PDB file of C-alpha atoms in Angstrom:
ATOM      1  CA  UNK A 423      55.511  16.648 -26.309  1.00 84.00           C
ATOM      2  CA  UNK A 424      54.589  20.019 -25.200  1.00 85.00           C
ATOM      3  CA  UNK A 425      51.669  20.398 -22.154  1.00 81.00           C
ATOM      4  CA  UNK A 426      49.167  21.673 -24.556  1.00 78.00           C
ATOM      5  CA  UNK A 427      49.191  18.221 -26.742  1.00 84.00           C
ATOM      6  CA  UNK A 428      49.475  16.552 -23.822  1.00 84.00           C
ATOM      7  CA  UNK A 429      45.924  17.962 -22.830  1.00 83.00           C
ATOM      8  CA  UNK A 430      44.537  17.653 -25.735  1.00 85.00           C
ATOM      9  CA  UNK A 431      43.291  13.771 -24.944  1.00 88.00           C
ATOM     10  CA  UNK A 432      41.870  14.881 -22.235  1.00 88.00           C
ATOM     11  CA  UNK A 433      39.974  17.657 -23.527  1.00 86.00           C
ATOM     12  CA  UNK A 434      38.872  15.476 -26.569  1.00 91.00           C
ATOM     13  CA  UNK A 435      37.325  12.864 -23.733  1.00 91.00           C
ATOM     14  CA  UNK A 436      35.729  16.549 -21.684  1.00 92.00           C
ATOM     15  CA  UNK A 437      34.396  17.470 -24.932  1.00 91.00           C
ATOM     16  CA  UNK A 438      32.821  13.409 -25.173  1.00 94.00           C
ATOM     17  CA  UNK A 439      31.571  13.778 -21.773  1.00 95.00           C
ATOM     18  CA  UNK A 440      29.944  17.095 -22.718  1.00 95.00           C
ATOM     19  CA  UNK A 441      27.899  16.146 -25.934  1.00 97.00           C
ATOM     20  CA  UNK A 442      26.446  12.549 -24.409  1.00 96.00           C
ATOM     21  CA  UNK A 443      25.634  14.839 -21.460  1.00 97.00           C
ATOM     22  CA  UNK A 444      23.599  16.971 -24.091  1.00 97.00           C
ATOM     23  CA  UNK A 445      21.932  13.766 -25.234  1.00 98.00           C
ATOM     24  CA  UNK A 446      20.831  12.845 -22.291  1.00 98.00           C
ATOM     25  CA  UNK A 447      19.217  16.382 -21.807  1.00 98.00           C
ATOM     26  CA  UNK A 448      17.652  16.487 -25.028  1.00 98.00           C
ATOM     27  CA  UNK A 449      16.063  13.038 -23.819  1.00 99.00           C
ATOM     28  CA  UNK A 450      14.900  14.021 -20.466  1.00 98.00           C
ATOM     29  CA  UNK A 451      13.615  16.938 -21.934  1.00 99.00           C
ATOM     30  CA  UNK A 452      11.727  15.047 -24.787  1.00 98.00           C
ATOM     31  CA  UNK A 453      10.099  12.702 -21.728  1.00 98.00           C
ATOM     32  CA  UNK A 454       9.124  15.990 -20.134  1.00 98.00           C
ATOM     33  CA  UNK A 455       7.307  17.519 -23.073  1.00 98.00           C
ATOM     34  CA  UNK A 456       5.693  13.926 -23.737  1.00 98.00           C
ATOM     35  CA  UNK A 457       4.317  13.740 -19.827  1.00 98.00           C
ATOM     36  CA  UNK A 458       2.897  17.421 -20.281  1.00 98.00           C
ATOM     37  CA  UNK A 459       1.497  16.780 -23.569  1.00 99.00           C
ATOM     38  CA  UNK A 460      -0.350  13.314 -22.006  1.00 98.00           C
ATOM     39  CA  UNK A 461      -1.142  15.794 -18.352  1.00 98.00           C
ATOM     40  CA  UNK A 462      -2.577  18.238 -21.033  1.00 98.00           C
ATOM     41  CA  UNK A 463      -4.900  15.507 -22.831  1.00 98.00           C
ATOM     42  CA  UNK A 464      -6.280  13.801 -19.615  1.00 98.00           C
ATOM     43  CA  UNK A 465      -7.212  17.471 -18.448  1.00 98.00           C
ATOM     44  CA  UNK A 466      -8.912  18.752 -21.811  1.00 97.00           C
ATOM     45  CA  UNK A 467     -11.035  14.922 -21.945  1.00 95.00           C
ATOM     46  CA  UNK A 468     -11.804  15.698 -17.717  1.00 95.00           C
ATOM     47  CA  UNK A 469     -13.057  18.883 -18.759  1.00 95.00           C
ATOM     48  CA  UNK A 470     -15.131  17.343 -21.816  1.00 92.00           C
ATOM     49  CA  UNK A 471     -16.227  14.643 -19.270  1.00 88.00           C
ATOM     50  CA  UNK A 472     -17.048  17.056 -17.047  1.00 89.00           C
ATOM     51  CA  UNK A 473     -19.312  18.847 -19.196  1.00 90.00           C
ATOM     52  CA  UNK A 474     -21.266  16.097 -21.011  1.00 84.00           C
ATOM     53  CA  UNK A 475     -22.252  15.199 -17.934  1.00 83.00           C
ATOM     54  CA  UNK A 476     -22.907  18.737 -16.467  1.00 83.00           C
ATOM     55  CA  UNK A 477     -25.794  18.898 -20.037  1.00 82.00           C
ATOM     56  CA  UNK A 478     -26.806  15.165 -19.471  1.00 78.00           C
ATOM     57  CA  UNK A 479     -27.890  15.764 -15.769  1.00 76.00           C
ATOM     58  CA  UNK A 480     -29.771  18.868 -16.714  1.00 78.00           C
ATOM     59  CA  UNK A 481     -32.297  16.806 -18.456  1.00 72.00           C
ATOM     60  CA  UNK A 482     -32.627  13.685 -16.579  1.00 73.00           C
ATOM     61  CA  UNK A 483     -30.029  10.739 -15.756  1.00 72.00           C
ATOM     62  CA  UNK A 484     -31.143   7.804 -13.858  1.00 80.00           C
ATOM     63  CA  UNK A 485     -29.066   7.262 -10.502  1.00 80.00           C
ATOM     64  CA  UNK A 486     -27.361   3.905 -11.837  1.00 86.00           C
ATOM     65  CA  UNK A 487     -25.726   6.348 -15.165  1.00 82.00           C
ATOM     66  CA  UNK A 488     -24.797   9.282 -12.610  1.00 81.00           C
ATOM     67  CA  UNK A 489     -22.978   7.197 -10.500  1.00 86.00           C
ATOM     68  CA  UNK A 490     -21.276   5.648 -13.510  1.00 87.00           C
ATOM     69  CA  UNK A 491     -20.266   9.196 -14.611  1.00 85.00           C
ATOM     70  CA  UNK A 492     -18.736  10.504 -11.457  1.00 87.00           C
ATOM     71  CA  UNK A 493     -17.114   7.096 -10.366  1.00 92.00           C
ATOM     72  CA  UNK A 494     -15.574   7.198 -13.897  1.00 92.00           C
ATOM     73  CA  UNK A 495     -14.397  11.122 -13.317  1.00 92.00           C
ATOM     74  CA  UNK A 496     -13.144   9.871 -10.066  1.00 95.00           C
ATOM     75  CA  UNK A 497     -10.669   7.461 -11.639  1.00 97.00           C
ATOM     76  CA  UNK A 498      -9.677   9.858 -14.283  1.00 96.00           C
ATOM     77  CA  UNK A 499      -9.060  12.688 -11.316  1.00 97.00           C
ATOM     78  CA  UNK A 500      -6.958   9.790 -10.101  1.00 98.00           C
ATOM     79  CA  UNK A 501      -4.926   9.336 -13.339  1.00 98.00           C
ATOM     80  CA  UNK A 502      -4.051  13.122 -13.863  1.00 98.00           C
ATOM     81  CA  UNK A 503      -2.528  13.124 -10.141  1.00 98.00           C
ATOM     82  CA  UNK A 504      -0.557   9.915 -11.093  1.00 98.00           C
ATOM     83  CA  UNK A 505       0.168  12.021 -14.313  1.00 98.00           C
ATOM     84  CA  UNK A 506       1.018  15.194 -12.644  1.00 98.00           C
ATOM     85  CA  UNK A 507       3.643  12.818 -10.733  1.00 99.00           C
ATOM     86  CA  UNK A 508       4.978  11.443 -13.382  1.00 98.00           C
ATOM     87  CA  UNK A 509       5.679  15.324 -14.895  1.00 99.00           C
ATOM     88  CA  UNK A 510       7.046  16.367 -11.704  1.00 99.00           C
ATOM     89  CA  UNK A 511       9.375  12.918 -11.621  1.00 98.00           C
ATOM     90  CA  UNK A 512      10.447  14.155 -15.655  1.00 98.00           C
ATOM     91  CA  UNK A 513      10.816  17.727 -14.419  1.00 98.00           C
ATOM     92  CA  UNK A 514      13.326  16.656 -11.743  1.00 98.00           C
ATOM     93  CA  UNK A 515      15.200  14.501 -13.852  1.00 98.00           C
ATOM     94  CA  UNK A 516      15.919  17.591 -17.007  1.00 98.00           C
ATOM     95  CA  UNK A 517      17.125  19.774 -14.030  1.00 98.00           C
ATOM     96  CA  UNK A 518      19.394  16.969 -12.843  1.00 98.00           C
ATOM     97  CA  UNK A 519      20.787  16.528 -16.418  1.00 98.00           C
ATOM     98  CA  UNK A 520      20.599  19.880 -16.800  1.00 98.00           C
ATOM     99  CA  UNK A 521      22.818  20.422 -14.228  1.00 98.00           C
ATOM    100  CA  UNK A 522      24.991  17.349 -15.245  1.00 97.00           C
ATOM    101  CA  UNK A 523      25.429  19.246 -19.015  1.00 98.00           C
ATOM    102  CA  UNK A 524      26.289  22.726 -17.132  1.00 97.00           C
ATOM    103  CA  UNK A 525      29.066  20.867 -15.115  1.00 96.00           C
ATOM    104  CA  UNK A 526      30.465  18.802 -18.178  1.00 96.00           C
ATOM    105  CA  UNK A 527      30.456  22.310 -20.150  1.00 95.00           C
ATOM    106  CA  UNK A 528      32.294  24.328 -17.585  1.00 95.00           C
ATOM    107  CA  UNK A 529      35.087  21.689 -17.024  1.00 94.00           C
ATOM    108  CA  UNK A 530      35.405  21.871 -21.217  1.00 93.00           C
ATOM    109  CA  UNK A 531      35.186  25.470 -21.134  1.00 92.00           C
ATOM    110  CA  UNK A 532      37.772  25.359 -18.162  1.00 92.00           C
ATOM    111  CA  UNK A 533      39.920  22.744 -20.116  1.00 90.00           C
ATOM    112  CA  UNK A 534      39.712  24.445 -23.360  1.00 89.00           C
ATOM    113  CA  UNK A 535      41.412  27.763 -21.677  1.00 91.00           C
ATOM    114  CA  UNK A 536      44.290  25.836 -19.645  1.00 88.00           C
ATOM    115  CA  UNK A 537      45.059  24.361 -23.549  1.00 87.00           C
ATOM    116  CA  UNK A 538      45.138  27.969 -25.024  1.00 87.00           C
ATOM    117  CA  UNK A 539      46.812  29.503 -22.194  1.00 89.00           C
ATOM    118  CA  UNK A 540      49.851  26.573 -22.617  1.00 85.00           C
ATOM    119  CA  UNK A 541      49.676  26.946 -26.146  1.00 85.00           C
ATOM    120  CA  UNK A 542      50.254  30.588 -26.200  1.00 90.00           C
ATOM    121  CA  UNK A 543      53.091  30.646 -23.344  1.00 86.00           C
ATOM    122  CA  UNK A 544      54.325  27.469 -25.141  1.00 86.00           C
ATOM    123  CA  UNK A 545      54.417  30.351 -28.515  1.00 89.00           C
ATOM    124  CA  UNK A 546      56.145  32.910 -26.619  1.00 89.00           C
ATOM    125  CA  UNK A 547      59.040  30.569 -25.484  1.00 86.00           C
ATOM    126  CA  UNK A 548      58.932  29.957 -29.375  1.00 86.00           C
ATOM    127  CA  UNK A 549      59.200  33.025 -30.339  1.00 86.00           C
ATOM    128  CA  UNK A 550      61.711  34.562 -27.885  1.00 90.00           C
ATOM    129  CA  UNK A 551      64.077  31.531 -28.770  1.00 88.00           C
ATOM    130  CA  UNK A 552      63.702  32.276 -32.381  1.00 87.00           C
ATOM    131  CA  UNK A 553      64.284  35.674 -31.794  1.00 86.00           C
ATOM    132  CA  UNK A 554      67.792  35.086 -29.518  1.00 88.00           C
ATOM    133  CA  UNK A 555      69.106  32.601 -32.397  1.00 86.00           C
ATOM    134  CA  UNK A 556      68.533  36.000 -34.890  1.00 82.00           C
ATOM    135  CA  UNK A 557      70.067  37.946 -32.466  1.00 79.00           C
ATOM    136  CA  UNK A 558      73.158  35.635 -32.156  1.00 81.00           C
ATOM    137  CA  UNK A 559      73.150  35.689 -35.785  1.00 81.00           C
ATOM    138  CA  UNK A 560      72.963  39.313 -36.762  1.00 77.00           C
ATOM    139  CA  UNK A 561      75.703  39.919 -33.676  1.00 80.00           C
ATOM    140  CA  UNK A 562      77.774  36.645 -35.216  1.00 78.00           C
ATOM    141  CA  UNK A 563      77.892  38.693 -38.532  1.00 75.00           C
ATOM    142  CA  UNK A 564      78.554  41.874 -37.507  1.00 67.00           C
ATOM    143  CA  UNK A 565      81.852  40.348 -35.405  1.00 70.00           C
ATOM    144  CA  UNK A 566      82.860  38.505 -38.412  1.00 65.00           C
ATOM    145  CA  UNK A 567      82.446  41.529 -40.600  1.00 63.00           C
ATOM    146  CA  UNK A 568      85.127  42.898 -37.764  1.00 62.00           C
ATOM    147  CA  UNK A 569      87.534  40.332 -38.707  1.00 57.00           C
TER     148      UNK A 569
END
């Protein structure tokens, strides 16, 4: 069994490695997009909040309402920062897998050249051997044309 079959298990498992690696990107990445996207909708309903009650109080709120209002905006202020942690946690873990993918692809990529380079020096042994049995043959025939 030549080196470059030899390899080739192990470049089949590099190759494994590589795509679940990509899964787990495309994941993280999904989570990401799903955190912004829920960041994004707690901001645009502060801001709505925000301004309903910005019009209400220009015509008159009683004091018990107002202080519902803003103790309500209060606890939405402190569900965007949980929010904007959450984003930052999701952010943290794409680069991480990110970086996970770019290592399982250059070890591939780094695998997938030590198989070529085998296979072609493995062709060039090939192919000088093939051409010393032609040459022993041509020179076998021209000695017993000789004879």
């Amino acid at each position: 069994m030549t080196k470059s079959q030899r390899l080739k298990p192990i470049v089949r498992l590099s190759v494994s490695k590589e795509r679940d690696a990509a899964v787990v990107l495309a994941q993280a990445q999904k989570v990401l997009e799903g955190q912004e996207q829920r960041l994004n909708e707690l901001l645009r309903y502060l801001d709505e909040y925000q301004r309903l009650l910005a019009r209400e109080s220009t015509g008159g709120v009683d004091v018990k309402r107002l202080h519902g209002y803003r103790g309500f905006i209060v606890r939405l202020n402190q569900t965007i920062s949980y929010q904007r942690q959450q984003v930052e946690q999701a952010r943290c873990e794409v680069e991480q897998s990110r970086e996970a993918w770019r290592t399982a692809r250059t070890r591939s990529q780094a695998l997938d050249k030590a198989v070529a380079k085998h296979h072609r020096a493995e062709q060039q042994v090939h192919e000088r051997h093939e051409q010393r049995e032609a040459d022993d043959r041509a020179s076998r025939s021209v000695t017993d044309d000789e004879d």
